[in-house]
GROMACS .gro file of C-alpha atoms in nm:
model
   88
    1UNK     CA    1  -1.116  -2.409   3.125
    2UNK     CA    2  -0.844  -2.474   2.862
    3UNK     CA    3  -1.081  -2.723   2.664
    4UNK     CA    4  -1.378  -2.414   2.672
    5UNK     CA    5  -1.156  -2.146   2.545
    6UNK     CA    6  -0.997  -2.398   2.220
    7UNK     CA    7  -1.319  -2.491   2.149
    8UNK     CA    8  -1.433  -2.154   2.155
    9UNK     CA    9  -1.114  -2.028   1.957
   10UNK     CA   10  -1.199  -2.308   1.742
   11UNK     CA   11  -1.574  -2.178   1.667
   12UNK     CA   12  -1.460  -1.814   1.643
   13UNK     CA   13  -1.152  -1.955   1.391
   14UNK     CA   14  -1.450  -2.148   1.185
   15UNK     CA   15  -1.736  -1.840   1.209
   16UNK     CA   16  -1.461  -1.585   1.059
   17UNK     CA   17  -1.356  -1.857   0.733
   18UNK     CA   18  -1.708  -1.832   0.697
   19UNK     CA   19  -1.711  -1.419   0.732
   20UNK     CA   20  -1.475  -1.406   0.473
   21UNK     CA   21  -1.573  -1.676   0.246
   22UNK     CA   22  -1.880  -1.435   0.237
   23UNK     CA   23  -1.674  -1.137   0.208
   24UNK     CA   24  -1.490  -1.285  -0.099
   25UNK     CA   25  -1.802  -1.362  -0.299
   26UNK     CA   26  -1.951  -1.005  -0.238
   27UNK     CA   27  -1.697  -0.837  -0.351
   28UNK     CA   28  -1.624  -1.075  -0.676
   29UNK     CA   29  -1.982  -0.997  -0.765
   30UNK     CA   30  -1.946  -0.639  -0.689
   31UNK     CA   31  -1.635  -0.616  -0.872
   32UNK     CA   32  -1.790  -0.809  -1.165
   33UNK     CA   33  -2.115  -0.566  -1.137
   34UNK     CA   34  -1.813  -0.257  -1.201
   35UNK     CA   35  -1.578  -0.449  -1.407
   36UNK     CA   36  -1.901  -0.482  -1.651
   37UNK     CA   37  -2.006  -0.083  -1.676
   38UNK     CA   38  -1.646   0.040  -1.708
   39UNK     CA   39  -1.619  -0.194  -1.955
   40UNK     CA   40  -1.933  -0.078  -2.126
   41UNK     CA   41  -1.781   0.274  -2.096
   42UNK     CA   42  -1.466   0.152  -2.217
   43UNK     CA   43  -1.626  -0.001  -2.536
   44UNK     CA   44  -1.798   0.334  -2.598
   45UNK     CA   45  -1.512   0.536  -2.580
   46UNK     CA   46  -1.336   0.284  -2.843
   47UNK     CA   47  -1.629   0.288  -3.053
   48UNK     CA   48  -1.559   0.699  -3.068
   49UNK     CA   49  -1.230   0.606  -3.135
   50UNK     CA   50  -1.330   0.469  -3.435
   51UNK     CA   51  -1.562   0.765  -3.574
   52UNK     CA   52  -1.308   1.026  -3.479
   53UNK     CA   53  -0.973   1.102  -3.311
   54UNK     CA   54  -1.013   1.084  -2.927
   55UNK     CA   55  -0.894   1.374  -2.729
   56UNK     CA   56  -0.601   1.358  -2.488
   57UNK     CA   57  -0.825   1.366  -2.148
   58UNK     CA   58  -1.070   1.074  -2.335
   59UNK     CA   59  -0.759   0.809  -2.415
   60UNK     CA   60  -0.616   0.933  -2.031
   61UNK     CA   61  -0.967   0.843  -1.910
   62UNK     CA   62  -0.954   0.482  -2.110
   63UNK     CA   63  -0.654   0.389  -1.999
   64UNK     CA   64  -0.742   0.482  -1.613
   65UNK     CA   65  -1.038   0.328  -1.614
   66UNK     CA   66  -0.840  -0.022  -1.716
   67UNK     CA   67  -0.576   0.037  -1.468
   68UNK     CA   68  -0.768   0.150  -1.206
   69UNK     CA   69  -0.982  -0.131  -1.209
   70UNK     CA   70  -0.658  -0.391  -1.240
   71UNK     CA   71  -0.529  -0.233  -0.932
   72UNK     CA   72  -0.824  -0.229  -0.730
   73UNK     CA   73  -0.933  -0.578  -0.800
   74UNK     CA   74  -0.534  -0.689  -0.719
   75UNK     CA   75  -0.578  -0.470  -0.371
   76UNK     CA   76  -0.875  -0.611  -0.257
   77UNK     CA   77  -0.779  -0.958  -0.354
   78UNK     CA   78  -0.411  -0.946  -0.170
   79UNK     CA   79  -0.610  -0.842   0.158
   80UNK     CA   80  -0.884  -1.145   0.160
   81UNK     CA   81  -0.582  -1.310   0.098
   82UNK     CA   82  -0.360  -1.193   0.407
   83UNK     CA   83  -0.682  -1.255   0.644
   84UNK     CA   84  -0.702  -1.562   0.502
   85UNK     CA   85  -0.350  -1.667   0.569
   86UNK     CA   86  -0.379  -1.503   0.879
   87UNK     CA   87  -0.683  -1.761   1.009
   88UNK     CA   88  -0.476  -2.072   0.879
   0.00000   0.00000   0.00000
């Protein structure tokens, strides 16, 4: 009985690395997929800059759309990270 349930910790241990390993790449494309149009938004809102003097909601909305997107990207990376540390 022992030897069934560590091999079949063992094999659950193994399928969830894989899970996540998964998990990880989806959501670095995904995030490179978002990081690329709010960068594209980003770029047009500093190419507006440059014809004409932004208003004060346009350069709050510039300098969200950086942050927000530093802070998600840290977020989601610190939790792959915990459940990674968490399956050894």
């Amino acid at each position: 009985i022992a030897w069934y349930i560590r091999s079949t910790f063992i094999l659950l241990r193994r399928n969830l690395r894989k899970e996540v390993g998964e998990a990880e790449q989806a959501l670095e494309k995904a995030f490179k997929l978002l990081r690329e149009e709010v960068e594209k938004h980003i770029t047009e809102i500093e190419k507006a800059k440059e014809m004409r003097v932004l208003t004060k909601e346009e350069e709050k909305a510039l300098k969200r759309f950086k942050q927000n997107l530093k802070q998600a990207e840290k977020f989601v990376k610190k939790e792959i990270k915990d459940i990674e540390d968490v399956l050894g």
